[in-house]
Tab-separated table of C-alpha atoms in Angstrom:
chain	number	residue	atom	x	y	z
A	1	MET	CA	150.871	105.136	104.699
A	2	ASP	CA	151.177	108.353	102.116
A	3	ASN	CA	147.994	106.968	99.875
A	4	MET	CA	146.114	106.900	103.359
A	5	ALA	CA	143.287	109.691	101.247
A	6	SER	CA	143.262	106.801	98.487
A	7	TYR	CA	141.232	105.179	100.261
A	8	ILE	CA	138.594	107.601	102.823
A	9	SER	CA	136.178	109.402	101.540
A	10	ILE	CA	133.973	112.259	102.768
A	11	ASP	CA	130.873	112.453	100.665
A	12	PRO	CA	127.445	114.157	102.425
A	13	GLU	CA	125.425	111.938	100.713
A	14	ILE	CA	126.968	109.392	102.228
A	15	ARG	CA	126.555	108.018	106.191
A	16	PHE	CA	125.981	111.569	106.506
A	17	GLY	CA	129.202	112.585	105.703
A	18	LYS	CA	131.530	110.624	108.348
A	19	PRO	CA	134.529	109.163	106.585
A	20	CYS	CA	133.842	106.250	104.641
A	21	ILE	CA	136.033	103.964	102.944
A	22	LYS	CA	135.646	105.103	99.475
A	23	GLY	CA	133.178	102.730	97.845
A	24	THR	CA	131.840	101.443	100.499
A	25	ARG	CA	129.316	102.758	103.414
A	26	ILE	CA	131.820	101.800	105.667
A	27	ALA	CA	132.853	104.288	107.654
A	28	VAL	CA	136.082	104.881	110.269
A	29	THR	CA	134.313	105.099	113.327
A	30	ASP	CA	132.619	100.837	112.346
A	31	ILE	CA	136.439	100.119	111.712
A	32	LEU	CA	137.395	101.698	114.958
A	33	LEU	CA	134.295	100.859	116.989
A	34	TRP	CA	135.484	96.323	115.759
A	35	LEU	CA	138.844	96.961	116.796
A	36	ALA	CA	137.847	98.537	120.179
A	37	SER	CA	135.737	95.850	120.850
A	38	GLY	CA	138.509	93.222	120.504
A	39	MET	CA	137.421	91.929	117.363
A	40	SER	CA	141.108	91.142	114.930
A	41	ASN	CA	141.611	92.440	111.852
A	42	LYS	CA	141.203	89.142	110.010
A	43	GLU	CA	137.364	89.008	112.144
A	44	ILE	CA	136.734	92.013	110.281
A	45	LEU	CA	138.426	91.176	106.771
A	46	ASP	CA	136.375	87.942	107.018
A	47	ASP	CA	133.098	89.628	107.993
A	48	TYR	CA	133.129	92.119	105.253
A	49	PRO	CA	135.639	90.720	102.269
A	50	ILE	CA	134.404	94.058	100.674
A	51	LEU	CA	137.619	95.459	102.451
A	52	GLU	CA	141.279	94.890	103.002
A	53	ASP	CA	143.804	95.226	104.836
A	54	SER	CA	145.319	98.229	104.130
A	55	HIS	CA	141.893	99.647	104.871
A	56	ILE	CA	141.752	98.843	108.600
A	57	ARG	CA	145.639	100.283	107.962
A	58	ALA	CA	144.120	103.329	106.731
A	59	ALA	CA	141.349	104.005	108.655
A	60	LEU	CA	143.452	103.706	111.815
A	61	HIS	CA	146.047	106.403	110.532
A	62	PHE	CA	142.916	108.375	109.522
A	63	ALA	CA	141.964	108.711	113.015
A	64	ALA	CA	145.726	109.058	114.403
A	65	ASP	CA	146.267	112.156	111.822
A	66	ARG	CA	143.188	113.649	113.432
A	67	GLU	CA	143.812	113.190	116.927
A	68	SER	CA	146.897	114.961	116.144
A	69	PHE	CA	144.666	117.875	115.368
A	70	ILE	CA	142.785	118.279	118.904
A	71	LYS	CA	144.322	120.835	121.439
A	72	ILE	CA	142.543	121.044	124.943
A	73	ILE	CA	142.058	124.423	126.414
A	74	PRO	CA	142.431	125.402	129.394
A	75	THR	CA	139.372	127.145	130.669
A	76	THR	CA	139.996	130.705	133.206
A	77	ASN	CA	138.251	128.738	136.065
A	78	VAL	CA	139.983	125.733	136.063
A	79	ASP	CA	140.685	124.386	139.478
A	80	PRO	CA	144.436	123.429	140.256
A	81	ALA	CA	143.900	121.084	142.632
A	82	ILE	CA	141.464	119.198	140.307
A	83	ALA	CA	143.882	119.484	137.334
């Protein structure tokens, strides 16, 4: 999704700066939690008519993109038997 940024905004005045769907107060986290709870895209769109399918995809893309930046840094005191 090339224009993901056109769907997501981060504004410290809205939802304490959580990434949200532009023009709404619906956070990316909200969408991810709804999906994780088992809601279908159709159920989300029915419950929140302001959203479009592209917003759900943008939220997923945003989360996946952020996940790619997370790095695991091993500590020096890691027990190899546990790892």
